[in-house]
Amino acid sequence: MGKDKFDLIIIGAGPAGLFAALTAASAGMHVAVLEKNAQPGKKLLVSGSGQCNVTHTGEVRDLPLLFGKAKRFVQPSFLNYSNEQLVRFFSDRGVPLEDRGDGKIFPVSRRSRDILEALLKECHLHKVRFLYKSPVSAVKKSGESFLVTADRQYSSDLLLIACGGKSYPSTGSAGDGYHLAESLGHTIVSPVPALTPVFLQDNPFVSCSGISFCSTVQVFREKKKKGEFEGDLLLTHKGLSGPVILNNSRDICPGDSLKIRIIDRQNRMDFQEELLQSAAASGKKSLRRYLNASGIPERLVDVLLKSCGIREDTVLSQLSRKGRMQLLDCLYSFPVKVQGMGGFSIAMVTAGGVSLDEVAPKSMESKTVRGLFFAGEVLDADGDTGGYNLQFAFSSGKLAADNIVKSWKKK
């Protein structure tokens, strides 16, 4: 075989591409990985703030539920290669993983580089050829082969596009895969940032940056309720973050109005009754101290009182009915306006990408171009925060490679 002809060419040396490469090479295939950067796995290295939240605990059949409209598409990938299998893969190669306590699984070392090095060691063991500083400018099908143009032209009968989305462009993710897929006849669902924070207009929580609590967030657009989500909310100096915002950011738009439950008590009427009873029994008690004792941090209490026009030195017996209603409104539906969303530079993943209608979920092969496969974030499949997207990258890369090997053996 010529030096520029391979059994399989993979575009992208991220988690999906690397896992596919080691899977195919271990079956005896001559594999080349073309990577635009000078080194592999740049985005993998920054995942989980450099600690690498590899996957999540739970039944493998439940993982697809965290992918919204893509849940049926991603299911075969997860069933083919589960979270338990991924944990064993790294543990068997000297990188033990552990549940952090909230279901998120990290390397015990908390070093994403350990994950990357384990993948690269396996790739080198099976003689995967890495071609760095090789951005792919064009791909075309010529007969049974794909001609891939980078620093020079390479060819292969089998091609895997696994070069990610558009999030974290500083790592090289610039949407290259979309252009390549489109040139081969595939439809691209417009990419947008996902798992990204919300920026607020006239953010009232600037002084509360870093405070987090369990909340319910309602989304309104043109006065119509568009959604309601529950989970942990994080207040930031620019607006809102935390799982309840990140996981549902795809459903929030600039200009939307949000109503936030501040207090970790579900029933408004029950809390109102407690407030009245406390006022009757301990009328001289500070309202500020009462709210703080109810689980609301002092900085946030100050914001609430200011928003309601209530003096900080107010005692329970001084709270008028009007003041009480305003306070309850703020506690259970604090209103804020969305100014904008975090862009691709801070979004954890990309929503949108290669249309799932044109890819076979059980093989990851294109339905329109024989021998063309996809894996990972380049596809229109994005999940919640917590390791689900990395697991999909590994699982879809494995599924694609398994079927690539089958195609290769038939030739």
Coordinates of C-alpha atoms in Angstrom, one line a residue:
M1 CA 0.0 0.0 0.0
G2 CA 1.3 3.4 -0.9
K3 CA 2.3 5.8 1.8
D4 CA -0.6 8.1 1.0
K5 CA -3.2 5.3 0.7
F6 CA -4.8 4.0 3.9
D7 CA -7.5 1.5 4.8
L8 CA -9.2 4.3 6.9
I9 CA -8.8 8.0 7.1
I10 CA -10.1 9.8 10.2
I11 CA -10.5 13.6 10.3
G12 CA -10.1 14.8 13.8
A13 CA -8.0 13.6 16.8
G14 CA -10.6 14.2 19.5
P15 CA -12.1 11.6 21.7
A16 CA -14.4 10.2 18.9
G17 CA -11.6 10.1 16.4
L18 CA -9.0 8.6 18.7
F19 CA -11.3 5.9 20.0
A20 CA -12.3 5.0 16.5
A21 CA -8.7 4.9 15.4
L22 CA -7.5 2.5 18.1
T23 CA -10.5 0.3 17.5
A24 CA -9.9 0.0 13.8
A25 CA -6.1 -0.3 14.1
S26 CA -6.4 -3.1 16.7
A27 CA -8.4 -5.0 14.0
G28 CA -5.4 -4.7 11.6
M29 CA -6.5 -1.7 9.6
H30 CA -3.9 0.8 8.3
V31 CA -5.3 4.0 9.9
A32 CA -4.4 7.6 9.4
V33 CA -5.7 10.4 11.6
L34 CA -5.5 13.9 10.1
E35 CA -5.5 16.7 12.7
K36 CA -5.3 20.4 12.1
N37 CA -3.6 21.2 15.4
A38 CA 0.0 20.5 16.2
Q39 CA -1.1 18.0 18.9
P40 CA -4.2 15.8 19.5
G41 CA -7.1 16.1 22.0
K42 CA -6.9 19.9 22.7
K43 CA -10.5 20.1 23.6
L44 CA -10.4 16.9 25.6
L45 CA -7.6 18.5 27.7
V46 CA -9.8 21.4 28.7
S47 CA -13.0 19.3 29.4
G48 CA -14.3 19.4 32.9
S49 CA -12.0 22.4 33.6
G50 CA -9.0 20.1 32.9
Q51 CA -10.3 17.3 35.1
C52 CA -12.2 15.5 32.3
N53 CA -15.7 14.4 33.3
V54 CA -15.4 11.2 31.2
T55 CA -18.9 9.8 31.6
H56 CA -21.8 9.4 34.0
T57 CA -23.2 6.6 36.2
G58 CA -26.5 5.0 35.8
E59 CA -28.2 2.4 33.5
V60 CA -26.9 2.6 30.0
R61 CA -30.5 2.5 28.7
D62 CA -31.1 5.8 30.6
L63 CA -28.2 7.7 29.1
P64 CA -30.0 8.5 25.8
L65 CA -32.8 10.3 27.7
L66 CA -30.4 13.1 28.3
F67 CA -30.1 13.9 24.5
G68 CA -33.6 15.3 23.9
K69 CA -34.8 14.8 20.3
A70 CA -31.6 12.8 19.5
K71 CA -32.3 10.1 22.1
R72 CA -33.3 7.4 19.6
F73 CA -30.4 8.1 17.4
V74 CA -27.7 7.9 20.2
Q75 CA -29.2 4.7 21.8
P76 CA -27.4 2.2 19.6
S77 CA -24.1 3.9 20.3
F78 CA -24.6 3.6 24.0
L79 CA -25.8 0.0 23.9
N80 CA -22.9 -1.0 21.7
Y81 CA -20.4 0.6 24.1
S82 CA -21.6 1.5 27.6
N83 CA -20.3 3.7 30.4
E84 CA -19.3 0.6 32.4
Q85 CA -17.2 -0.6 29.4
L86 CA -15.5 2.8 29.1
V87 CA -14.7 2.9 32.8
R88 CA -13.1 -0.6 32.5
F89 CA -11.2 0.5 29.4
F90 CA -9.3 3.2 31.2
S91 CA -9.0 1.3 34.5
D92 CA -7.4 -1.6 32.6
R93 CA -4.8 0.8 31.2
G94 CA -3.8 2.3 34.5
V95 CA -6.2 5.2 34.7
P96 CA -8.8 4.4 37.4
L97 CA -12.0 6.4 37.4
E98 CA -14.4 7.3 40.2
D99 CA -17.8 8.7 40.8
R100 CA -17.4 12.2 42.3
G101 CA -20.5 11.6 44.4
D102 CA -23.0 13.2 42.0
G103 CA -22.9 10.6 39.3
K104 CA -20.2 12.4 37.3
I105 CA -17.2 10.1 36.7
F106 CA -13.6 11.5 36.6
P107 CA -10.1 10.1 36.6
V108 CA -9.0 9.6 40.2
S109 CA -6.0 11.9 39.3
R110 CA -8.4 14.6 38.1
R111 CA -6.1 15.0 35.1
S112 CA -7.5 15.0 31.6
R113 CA -4.0 14.4 30.2
D114 CA -4.1 11.0 31.8
I115 CA -7.1 10.1 29.7
L116 CA -5.5 11.5 26.5
E117 CA -2.2 9.7 27.1
A118 CA -4.0 6.4 27.6
L119 CA -5.8 6.8 24.3
L120 CA -2.6 7.8 22.5
K121 CA -0.6 4.9 24.0
E122 CA -3.2 2.5 22.6
C123 CA -3.1 4.2 19.2
H124 CA 0.7 4.0 19.0
L125 CA 0.6 0.4 20.2
H126 CA -1.5 -0.4 17.1
K127 CA 0.5 1.8 14.8
V128 CA -2.0 4.5 14.1
R129 CA -0.4 7.1 11.8
F130 CA -0.9 10.7 13.0
L131 CA -0.6 13.6 10.6
Y132 CA -0.6 16.8 12.6
K133 CA -0.8 20.4 11.2
S134 CA -2.9 18.9 8.5
P135 CA -6.1 20.9 8.2
V136 CA -8.4 19.2 5.6
S137 CA -9.5 21.7 2.9
A138 CA -11.5 19.3 0.7
V139 CA -12.9 15.8 0.4
K140 CA -14.4 14.2 -2.7
K141 CA -15.5 10.7 -3.7
S142 CA -13.8 9.3 -6.7
G143 CA -15.0 5.8 -7.6
E144 CA -14.7 3.7 -4.5
S145 CA -12.2 6.0 -2.8
F146 CA -12.3 9.2 -0.9
L147 CA -9.6 11.8 -1.9
V148 CA -8.7 13.9 1.1
T149 CA -6.8 17.1 0.5
A150 CA -4.7 18.5 3.4
D151 CA -1.0 19.4 3.2
R152 CA -1.1 16.8 0.3
Q153 CA -3.7 14.4 -1.0
Y154 CA -4.5 11.2 0.8
S155 CA -6.9 8.4 -0.3
S156 CA -8.9 5.7 1.4
D157 CA -12.1 3.7 0.7
L158 CA -13.4 4.4 4.2
L159 CA -13.6 7.9 5.8
L160 CA -14.7 9.0 9.3
I161 CA -15.4 12.6 9.9
A162 CA -15.0 13.2 13.7
C163 CA -13.7 16.8 13.9
G164 CA -16.2 18.1 16.4
G165 CA -18.5 21.2 16.4
K166 CA -17.9 24.9 16.9
S167 CA -17.6 25.2 20.7
Y168 CA -14.3 26.2 22.2
P169 CA -12.8 27.5 18.8
S170 CA -9.5 28.2 20.6
T171 CA -9.0 24.4 20.6
G172 CA -9.4 24.3 16.8
S173 CA -13.2 23.5 16.7
A174 CA -14.3 25.7 13.8
G175 CA -17.0 23.7 12.2
D176 CA -14.7 22.2 9.6
G177 CA -16.6 19.0 9.6
Y178 CA -19.8 20.7 8.5
H179 CA -18.3 22.1 5.4
L180 CA -16.8 18.7 4.5
A181 CA -20.0 16.9 5.1
E182 CA -21.9 19.5 3.1
S183 CA -19.5 19.1 0.2
L184 CA -20.4 15.4 0.1
G185 CA -24.1 16.1 -0.1
H186 CA -25.1 16.1 3.6
T187 CA -27.5 18.6 5.2
I188 CA -26.3 20.7 8.1
V189 CA -28.7 21.7 10.9
S190 CA -27.6 25.3 11.8
P191 CA -25.1 25.0 14.7
V192 CA -25.8 27.0 17.9
P193 CA -24.0 27.1 21.3
A194 CA -25.3 24.6 23.8
L195 CA -24.6 24.0 27.5
T196 CA -23.9 27.7 27.8
P197 CA -24.7 30.4 30.4
V198 CA -27.3 33.1 30.2
F199 CA -26.4 36.8 30.4
L200 CA -29.0 39.1 32.0
Q201 CA -30.1 42.6 31.2
D202 CA -29.4 44.8 34.2
N203 CA -28.3 41.7 36.2
P204 CA -29.6 42.1 39.7
F205 CA -27.3 39.3 41.0
V206 CA -23.9 40.9 40.5
S207 CA -23.2 41.0 44.2
C208 CA -24.4 37.3 44.5
S209 CA -21.9 35.8 42.1
G210 CA -21.0 32.3 43.2
I211 CA -24.2 31.5 45.1
S212 CA -25.9 28.3 44.0
F213 CA -29.2 26.7 45.0
C214 CA -31.9 24.4 43.8
S215 CA -34.4 26.3 41.7
T216 CA -37.3 26.2 39.3
V217 CA -36.8 28.4 36.2
Q218 CA -39.8 29.3 34.0
V219 CA -39.2 30.7 30.5
F220 CA -41.5 33.1 28.8
R221 CA -41.4 34.4 25.2
E222 CA -43.8 37.1 24.1
K223 CA -45.8 36.5 27.3
K224 CA -46.3 32.8 26.5
K225 CA -44.7 30.2 28.8
K226 CA -42.2 28.2 26.8
G227 CA -40.8 25.9 29.4
E228 CA -40.2 25.1 33.1
F229 CA -37.0 23.5 34.4
E230 CA -35.8 22.4 37.8
G231 CA -32.3 21.9 39.0
D232 CA -29.2 23.6 40.5
L233 CA -28.8 27.3 39.6
L234 CA -25.6 29.3 39.8
L235 CA -25.6 33.1 40.0
T236 CA -22.7 34.8 38.2
H237 CA -21.5 38.3 37.8
K238 CA -23.0 38.3 34.3
G239 CA -26.2 36.3 34.9
L240 CA -27.1 32.6 35.4
S241 CA -25.4 29.3 35.0
G242 CA -25.5 25.9 36.7
P243 CA -27.1 22.6 35.3
V244 CA -30.6 24.0 35.2
I245 CA -29.5 26.7 32.8
L246 CA -26.8 24.9 30.9
N247 CA -28.9 21.8 30.2
N248 CA -31.8 23.9 28.9
S249 CA -29.9 26.8 27.3
R250 CA -30.9 25.4 23.8
D251 CA -34.5 26.4 24.8
I252 CA -33.6 29.9 26.0
C253 CA -33.3 32.9 23.6
P254 CA -32.2 36.6 24.0
G255 CA -35.3 38.6 24.9
D256 CA -36.9 35.8 26.9
S257 CA -38.2 36.6 30.4
L258 CA -37.3 34.2 33.2
K259 CA -39.0 33.7 36.5
I260 CA -36.8 32.2 39.2
R261 CA -37.7 30.4 42.4
I262 CA -35.2 31.7 45.0
I263 CA -36.3 29.7 48.0
D264 CA -35.8 25.9 48.3
R265 CA -39.5 25.4 49.3
Q266 CA -41.9 24.2 46.7
N267 CA -45.2 25.3 48.1
R268 CA -45.8 29.1 48.3
M269 CA -49.0 28.8 50.4
D270 CA -47.2 26.7 53.1
F271 CA -44.3 29.2 53.3
Q272 CA -46.7 32.1 53.5
E273 CA -48.5 30.4 56.4
E274 CA -45.2 29.8 58.2
L275 CA -44.3 33.5 57.7
L276 CA -47.6 34.6 59.2
Q277 CA -47.2 32.3 62.2
S278 CA -43.6 33.5 62.8
A279 CA -44.8 37.1 62.7
A280 CA -47.5 36.4 65.3
A281 CA -45.1 34.4 67.6
S282 CA -41.9 36.4 67.1
G283 CA -42.9 39.8 65.7
K284 CA -39.6 41.5 66.7
K285 CA -37.5 39.0 64.8
S286 CA -35.6 40.5 61.9
L287 CA -37.1 39.7 58.5
R288 CA -33.5 39.6 57.0
R289 CA -32.4 37.0 59.6
Y290 CA -35.6 35.0 59.2
L291 CA -35.0 34.7 55.4
N292 CA -31.4 33.8 56.0
A293 CA -32.4 31.1 58.4
S294 CA -34.8 29.8 55.7
G295 CA -31.8 28.9 53.6
I296 CA -31.2 32.1 51.6
P297 CA -27.7 33.5 51.7
E298 CA -27.4 37.0 53.2
R299 CA -26.2 38.6 49.9
L300 CA -29.2 37.3 48.1
V301 CA -31.6 38.3 50.9
D302 CA -30.3 41.9 50.5
V303 CA -31.0 41.8 46.8
L304 CA -34.5 40.4 47.4
L305 CA -35.4 43.1 50.0
K306 CA -34.1 45.9 47.7
S307 CA -36.1 44.5 44.8
C308 CA -39.2 44.5 46.9
G309 CA -38.6 48.0 48.4
I310 CA -38.4 46.6 51.9
R311 CA -36.0 48.1 54.4
E312 CA -33.2 45.9 55.6
D313 CA -34.0 46.6 59.3
T314 CA -37.7 45.5 58.9
V315 CA -39.0 43.1 61.6
L316 CA -41.6 40.5 60.9
S317 CA -44.4 42.4 62.6
Q318 CA -43.7 45.4 60.4
L319 CA -44.2 43.6 57.1
S320 CA -47.5 44.8 55.5
R321 CA -49.7 42.5 53.5
K322 CA -48.6 44.3 50.3
G323 CA -44.9 43.9 51.3
R324 CA -45.5 40.2 52.1
M325 CA -47.1 39.6 48.7
Q326 CA -44.2 41.4 46.9
L327 CA -41.7 39.3 48.9
L328 CA -43.5 36.0 48.1
D329 CA -43.6 37.0 44.4
C330 CA -39.8 37.6 44.4
L331 CA -39.1 34.4 46.3
Y332 CA -41.2 32.2 44.0
S333 CA -41.0 34.1 40.6
F334 CA -38.1 36.6 40.6
P335 CA -38.3 38.2 37.2
V336 CA -35.2 38.7 35.0
K337 CA -34.7 39.5 31.3
V338 CA -32.3 37.6 29.0
Q339 CA -29.9 39.9 27.3
G340 CA -27.9 37.2 25.5
M341 CA -26.4 33.7 25.6
G342 CA -22.8 32.6 26.0
G343 CA -21.3 32.1 22.6
F344 CA -19.2 29.3 21.1
S345 CA -16.1 30.5 23.0
I346 CA -17.6 29.3 26.3
A347 CA -20.3 26.8 25.2
M348 CA -19.4 23.3 26.3
V349 CA -20.9 21.7 23.2
T350 CA -22.6 22.5 19.9
A351 CA -26.3 21.9 19.1
G352 CA -26.9 21.3 15.4
G353 CA -24.6 19.7 12.9
V354 CA -24.8 16.8 10.4
S355 CA -28.5 15.9 10.1
L356 CA -29.3 12.7 11.9
D357 CA -31.9 11.8 9.2
E358 CA -29.0 11.2 6.8
V359 CA -26.9 8.9 9.1
A360 CA -27.7 5.3 10.1
P361 CA -27.8 5.2 13.9
K362 CA -26.9 1.5 14.1
S363 CA -23.7 1.9 12.0
M364 CA -22.9 5.7 11.9
E365 CA -22.6 5.4 8.2
S366 CA -23.9 7.9 5.8
K367 CA -27.2 6.9 4.2
T368 CA -26.2 8.7 0.9
V369 CA -22.4 8.2 0.6
R370 CA -21.2 4.6 0.9
G371 CA -18.0 4.3 3.1
L372 CA -18.5 7.7 4.8
F373 CA -19.0 7.6 8.6
F374 CA -19.6 10.2 11.3
A375 CA -19.0 10.3 15.1
G376 CA -19.1 12.7 18.0
E377 CA -20.0 16.4 18.2
V378 CA -20.1 16.9 14.4
L379 CA -23.5 15.3 14.5
D380 CA -26.7 17.1 15.5
A381 CA -26.8 15.3 18.9
D382 CA -26.1 17.1 22.1
G383 CA -26.7 16.0 25.7
D384 CA -26.9 17.4 29.1
T385 CA -23.8 18.4 31.1
G386 CA -22.3 15.6 33.3
G387 CA -20.2 13.5 31.0
Y388 CA -22.9 12.4 28.6
N389 CA -21.4 14.2 25.6
L390 CA -18.0 12.7 26.1
Q391 CA -19.5 9.2 26.5
F392 CA -21.3 9.7 23.2
A393 CA -18.1 10.7 21.5
F394 CA -16.4 7.5 22.7
S395 CA -19.4 5.3 22.1
S396 CA -20.2 6.7 18.6
G397 CA -16.5 6.5 17.6
K398 CA -16.5 2.8 18.7
L399 CA -19.7 2.0 16.9
A400 CA -18.5 3.7 13.7
A401 CA -15.2 1.8 13.9
D402 CA -16.8 -1.5 14.5
N403 CA -18.8 -1.1 11.3
I404 CA -15.9 0.3 9.4
V405 CA -13.9 -2.9 10.3
K406 CA -16.9 -5.0 9.0
S407 CA -16.9 -3.1 5.7
W408 CA -13.1 -3.4 5.4
K409 CA -13.2 -7.2 6.0
K410 CA -15.8 -7.6 3.2
K411 CA -13.5 -5.9 0.6

